[in-house]
Short mmCIF file of C-alpha atoms and ligand atoms in Angstrom, two decimals:
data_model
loop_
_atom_site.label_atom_id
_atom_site.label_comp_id
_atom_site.label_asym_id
_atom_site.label_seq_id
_atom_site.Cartn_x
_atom_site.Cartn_y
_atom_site.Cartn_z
CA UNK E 1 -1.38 21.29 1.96
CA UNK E 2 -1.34 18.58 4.99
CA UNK E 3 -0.15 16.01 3.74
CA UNK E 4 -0.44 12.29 5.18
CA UNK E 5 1.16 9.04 4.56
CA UNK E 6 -0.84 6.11 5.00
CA UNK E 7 1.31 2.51 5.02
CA UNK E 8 -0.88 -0.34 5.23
CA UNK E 9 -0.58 -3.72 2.89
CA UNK E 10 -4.35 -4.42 2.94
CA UNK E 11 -5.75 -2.74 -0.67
CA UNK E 12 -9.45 -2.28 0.48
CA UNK E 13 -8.65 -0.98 4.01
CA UNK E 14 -5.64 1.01 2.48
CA UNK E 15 -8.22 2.53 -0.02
CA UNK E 16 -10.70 3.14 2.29
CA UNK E 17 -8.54 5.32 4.55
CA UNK E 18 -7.26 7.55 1.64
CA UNK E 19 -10.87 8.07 0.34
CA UNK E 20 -11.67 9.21 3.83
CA UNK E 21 -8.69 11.63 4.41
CA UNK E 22 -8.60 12.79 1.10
CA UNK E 23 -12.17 13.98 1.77
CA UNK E 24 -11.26 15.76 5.24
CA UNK E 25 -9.14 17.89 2.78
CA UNK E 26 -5.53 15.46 3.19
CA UNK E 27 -2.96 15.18 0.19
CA UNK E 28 -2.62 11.50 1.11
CA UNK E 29 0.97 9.55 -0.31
CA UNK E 30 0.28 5.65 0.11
CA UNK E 31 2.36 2.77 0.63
CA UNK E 32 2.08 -1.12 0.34
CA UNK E 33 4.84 -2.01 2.21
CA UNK E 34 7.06 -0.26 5.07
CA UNK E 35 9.90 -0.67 2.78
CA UNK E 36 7.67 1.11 -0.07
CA UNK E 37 7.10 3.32 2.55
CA UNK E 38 10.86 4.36 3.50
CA UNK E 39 11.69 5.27 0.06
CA UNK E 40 8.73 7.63 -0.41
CA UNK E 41 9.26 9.23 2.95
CA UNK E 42 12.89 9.64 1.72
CA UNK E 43 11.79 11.32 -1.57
CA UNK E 44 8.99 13.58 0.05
CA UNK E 45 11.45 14.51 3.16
CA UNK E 46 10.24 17.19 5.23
CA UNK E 47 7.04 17.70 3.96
CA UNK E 48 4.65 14.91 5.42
CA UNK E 49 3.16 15.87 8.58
CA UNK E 50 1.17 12.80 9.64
CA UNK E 51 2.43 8.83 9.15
CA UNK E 52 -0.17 6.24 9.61
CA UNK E 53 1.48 2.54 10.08
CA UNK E 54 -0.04 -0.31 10.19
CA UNK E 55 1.68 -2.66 12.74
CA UNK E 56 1.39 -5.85 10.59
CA UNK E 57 3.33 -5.69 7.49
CA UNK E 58 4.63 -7.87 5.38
CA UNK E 59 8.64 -7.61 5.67
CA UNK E 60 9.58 -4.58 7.67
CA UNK E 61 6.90 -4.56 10.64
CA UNK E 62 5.02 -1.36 11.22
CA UNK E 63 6.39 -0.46 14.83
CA UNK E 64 10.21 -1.15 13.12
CA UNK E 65 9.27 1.27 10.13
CA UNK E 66 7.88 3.68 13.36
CA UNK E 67 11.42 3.59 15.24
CA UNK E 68 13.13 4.29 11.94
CA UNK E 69 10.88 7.98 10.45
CA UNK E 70 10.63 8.49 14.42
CA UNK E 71 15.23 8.48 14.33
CA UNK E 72 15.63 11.16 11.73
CA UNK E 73 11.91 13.00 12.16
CA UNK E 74 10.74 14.20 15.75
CA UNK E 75 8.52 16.65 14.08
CA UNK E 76 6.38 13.71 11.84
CA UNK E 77 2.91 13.00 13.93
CA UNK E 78 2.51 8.76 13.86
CA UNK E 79 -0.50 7.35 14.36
CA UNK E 80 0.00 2.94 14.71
CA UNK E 81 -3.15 1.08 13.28
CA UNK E 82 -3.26 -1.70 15.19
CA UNK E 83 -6.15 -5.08 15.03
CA UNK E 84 -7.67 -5.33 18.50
CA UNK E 85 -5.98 -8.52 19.52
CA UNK E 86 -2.88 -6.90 19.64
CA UNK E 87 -2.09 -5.00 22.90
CA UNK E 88 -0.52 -1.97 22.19
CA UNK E 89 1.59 -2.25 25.13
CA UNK E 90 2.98 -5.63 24.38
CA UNK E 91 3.82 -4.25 20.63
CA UNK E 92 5.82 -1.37 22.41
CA UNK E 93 4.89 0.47 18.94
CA UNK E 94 4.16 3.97 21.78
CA UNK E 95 7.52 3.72 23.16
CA UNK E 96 9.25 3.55 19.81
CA UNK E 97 8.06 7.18 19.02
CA UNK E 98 3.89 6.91 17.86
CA UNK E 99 2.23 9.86 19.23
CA UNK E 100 -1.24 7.56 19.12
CA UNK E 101 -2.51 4.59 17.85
CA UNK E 102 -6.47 3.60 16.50
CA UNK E 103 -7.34 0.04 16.92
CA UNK E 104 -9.11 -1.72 14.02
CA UNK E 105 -11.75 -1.83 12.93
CA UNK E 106 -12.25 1.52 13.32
CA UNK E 107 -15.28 4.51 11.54
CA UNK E 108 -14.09 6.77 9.28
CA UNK E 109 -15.04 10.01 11.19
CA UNK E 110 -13.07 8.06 14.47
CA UNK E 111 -10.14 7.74 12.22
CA UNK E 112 -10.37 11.59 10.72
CA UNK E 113 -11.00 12.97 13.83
CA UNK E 114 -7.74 11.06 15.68
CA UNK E 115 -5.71 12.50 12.26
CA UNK E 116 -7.11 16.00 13.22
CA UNK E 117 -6.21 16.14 16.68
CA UNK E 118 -3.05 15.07 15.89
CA UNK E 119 -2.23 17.37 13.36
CA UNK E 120 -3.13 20.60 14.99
CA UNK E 121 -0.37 19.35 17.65
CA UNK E 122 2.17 18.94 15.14
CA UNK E 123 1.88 22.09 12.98
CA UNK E 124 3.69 25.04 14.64
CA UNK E 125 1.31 27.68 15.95
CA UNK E 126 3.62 30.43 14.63
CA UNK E 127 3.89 33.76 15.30
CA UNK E 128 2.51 33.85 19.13
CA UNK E 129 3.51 36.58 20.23
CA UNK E 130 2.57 37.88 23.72
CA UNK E 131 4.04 34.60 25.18
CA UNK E 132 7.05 34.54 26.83
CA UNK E 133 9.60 32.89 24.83
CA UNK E 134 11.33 30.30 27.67
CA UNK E 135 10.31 28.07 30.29
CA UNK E 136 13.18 27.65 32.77
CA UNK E 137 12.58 25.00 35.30
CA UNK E 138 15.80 23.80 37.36
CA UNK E 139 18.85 23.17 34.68
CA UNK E 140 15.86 22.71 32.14
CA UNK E 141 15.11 25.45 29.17
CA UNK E 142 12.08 25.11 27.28
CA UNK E 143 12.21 27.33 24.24
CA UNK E 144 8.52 27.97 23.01
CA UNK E 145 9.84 29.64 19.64
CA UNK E 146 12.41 27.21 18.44
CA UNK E 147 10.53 24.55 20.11
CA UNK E 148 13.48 22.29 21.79
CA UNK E 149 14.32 21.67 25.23
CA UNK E 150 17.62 21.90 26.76
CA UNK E 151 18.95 20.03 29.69
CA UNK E 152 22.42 21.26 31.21
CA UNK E 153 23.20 22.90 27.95
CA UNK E 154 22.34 20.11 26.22
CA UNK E 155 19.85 19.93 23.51
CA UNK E 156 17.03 16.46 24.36
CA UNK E 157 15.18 15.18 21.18
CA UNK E 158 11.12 15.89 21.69
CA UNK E 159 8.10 15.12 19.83
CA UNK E 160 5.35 17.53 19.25
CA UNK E 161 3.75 16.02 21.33
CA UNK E 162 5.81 15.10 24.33
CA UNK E 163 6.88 19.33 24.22
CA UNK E 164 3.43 19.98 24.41
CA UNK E 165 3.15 17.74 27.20
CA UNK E 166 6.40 19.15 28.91
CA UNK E 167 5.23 22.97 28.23
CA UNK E 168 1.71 22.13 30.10
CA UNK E 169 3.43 20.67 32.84
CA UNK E 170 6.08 23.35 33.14
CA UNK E 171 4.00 25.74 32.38
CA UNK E 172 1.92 24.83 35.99
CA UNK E 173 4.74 24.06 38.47
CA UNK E 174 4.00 22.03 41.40
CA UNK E 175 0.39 21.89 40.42
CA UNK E 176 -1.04 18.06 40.33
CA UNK E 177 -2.67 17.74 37.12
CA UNK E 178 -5.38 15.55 36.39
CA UNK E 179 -4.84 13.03 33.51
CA UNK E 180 -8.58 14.48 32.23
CA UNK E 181 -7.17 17.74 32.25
CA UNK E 182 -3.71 16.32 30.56
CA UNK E 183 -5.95 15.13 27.68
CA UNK E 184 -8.12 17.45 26.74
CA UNK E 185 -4.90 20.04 26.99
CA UNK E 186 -2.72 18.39 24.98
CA UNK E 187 -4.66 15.75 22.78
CA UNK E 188 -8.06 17.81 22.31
CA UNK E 189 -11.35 18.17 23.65
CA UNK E 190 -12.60 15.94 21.20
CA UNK E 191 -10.17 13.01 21.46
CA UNK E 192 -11.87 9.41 21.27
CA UNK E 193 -8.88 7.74 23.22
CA UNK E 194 -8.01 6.78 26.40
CA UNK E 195 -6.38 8.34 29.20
CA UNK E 196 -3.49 5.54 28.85
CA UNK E 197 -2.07 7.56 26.04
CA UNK E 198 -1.13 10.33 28.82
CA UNK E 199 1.07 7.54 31.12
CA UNK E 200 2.47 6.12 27.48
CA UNK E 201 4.14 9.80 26.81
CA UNK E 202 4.98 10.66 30.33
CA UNK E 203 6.76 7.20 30.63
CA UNK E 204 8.41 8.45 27.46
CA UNK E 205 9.56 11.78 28.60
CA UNK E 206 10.68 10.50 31.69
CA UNK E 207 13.19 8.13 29.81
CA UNK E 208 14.40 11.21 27.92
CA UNK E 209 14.82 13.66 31.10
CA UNK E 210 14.94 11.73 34.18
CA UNK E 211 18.41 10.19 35.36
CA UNK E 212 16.54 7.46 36.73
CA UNK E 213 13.09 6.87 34.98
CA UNK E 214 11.84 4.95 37.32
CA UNK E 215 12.76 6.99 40.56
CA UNK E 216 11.39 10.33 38.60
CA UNK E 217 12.87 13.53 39.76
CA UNK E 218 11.14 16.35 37.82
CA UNK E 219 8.07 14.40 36.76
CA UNK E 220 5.87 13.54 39.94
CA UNK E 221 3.03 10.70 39.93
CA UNK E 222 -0.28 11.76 41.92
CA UNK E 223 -1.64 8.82 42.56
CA UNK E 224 -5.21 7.99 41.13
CA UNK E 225 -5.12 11.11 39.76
CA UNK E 226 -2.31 12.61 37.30
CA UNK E 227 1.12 14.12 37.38
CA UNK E 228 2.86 17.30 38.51
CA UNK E 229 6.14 19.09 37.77
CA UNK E 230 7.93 19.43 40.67
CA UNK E 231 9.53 22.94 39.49
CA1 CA F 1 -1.60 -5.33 7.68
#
């Protein structure tokens, strides 16, 4: 069963969302409060694939409650639901962990479709075999079966989606690829986002692999147009 848990403190909006995801075929958990939300994810550890926060809570604020599943989960897909006058950027809620955020108010099939996408990233695609098991880049391993990456021995926490994003790029060294491309790889063909989400999760992995983030090494910028590995 997927299973999703949906943390928002607004009762019709709340309600609205589970009716919706429960009818795309979800087991949906729900949660008032991130608080109420901490001891359910606690309770149902391990077994909820998708968390969708709302950014403004009462008490513990959405993009908090993100940074805290996102410490002990870095399998979990996060979605942030965030009211348009908020500026994604400014809340920070992508660099705390979210994988994507929909901005209210927002259609039900926009919503389902975003959960979708996300949770065909997150689910392992087991058993494919006919790959090759490794990506070796440099002092970097990229183990396709276990899923991790290794730097210098050393094991570097990933999201799905930011080892998806690695794997594409290692998987085409030296090979400028377009942020277009980028999306419909890793996000879907049928994503309703923007491209933005692609320089969020870069930025991301960059903090995680590059020595200096903002001098990148490993993960090239082509300007107006995308990113390359530089393998
Ligand atoms: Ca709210």
């Amino acid at each position: 069963m997927k299973k999703i848990l949906i943390v928002e403190d607004e009762a019709n909006i709340r309600e609205f969302v589970v009716i919706n995801l429960q009818r795309a075929g979800y087991e949906v958990l729900e949660a008032g409060s991130a608080e109420e939300a901490l001891e359910i994810y606690a309770a149902q550890k391990g077994s909820i694939d998708i968390a969708l926060l709302d950014i403004m809570l009462p008490g513990m604020d959405g993009v908090t409650l993100c940074r805290t599943i996102r410490k002990e989960d870095s399998d979990i897909g996060i979605i942030l639901l965030t009211a348009r006058t908020q500026e994604i950027d400014k809340v920070g809620g992508l660099m705390m962990g979210a994988d994507d955020y929909v901005t209210k108010p927002f259609s039900p099939s926009e919503l389902v479709a975003r959960v979708d996408a996300l949770y065909r990233r997150v689910v392992r695609s087991g058993g494919n075999s006919g790959f090759s098991e490794e990506l070796r880049s440099g002092s970097f391993v990229l183990n396709l079966r276990s899923r991790t990456l290794h730097h210098n021995e050393k094991q570097i926490d990933l999201t799905q989606v930011e080892f998806q994003l690695l794997e594409y790029l290692m998987s085409n060294p030296d090979t400028a690829l377009s942020r277009t491309g980028i999306l419909s790889r890793v996000w879907g063909e049928d994503y309703y986002g923007e491209e933005k989400i692609v320089d969020v999760n870069i930025r991301r992995l960059r903090m995680k692999i590059e020595e200096d983030p903002s001098n990148p090494r490993h993960i090239g910028t082509v300007w107006g147009f995308g990113y390359k590995w530089n393998g």
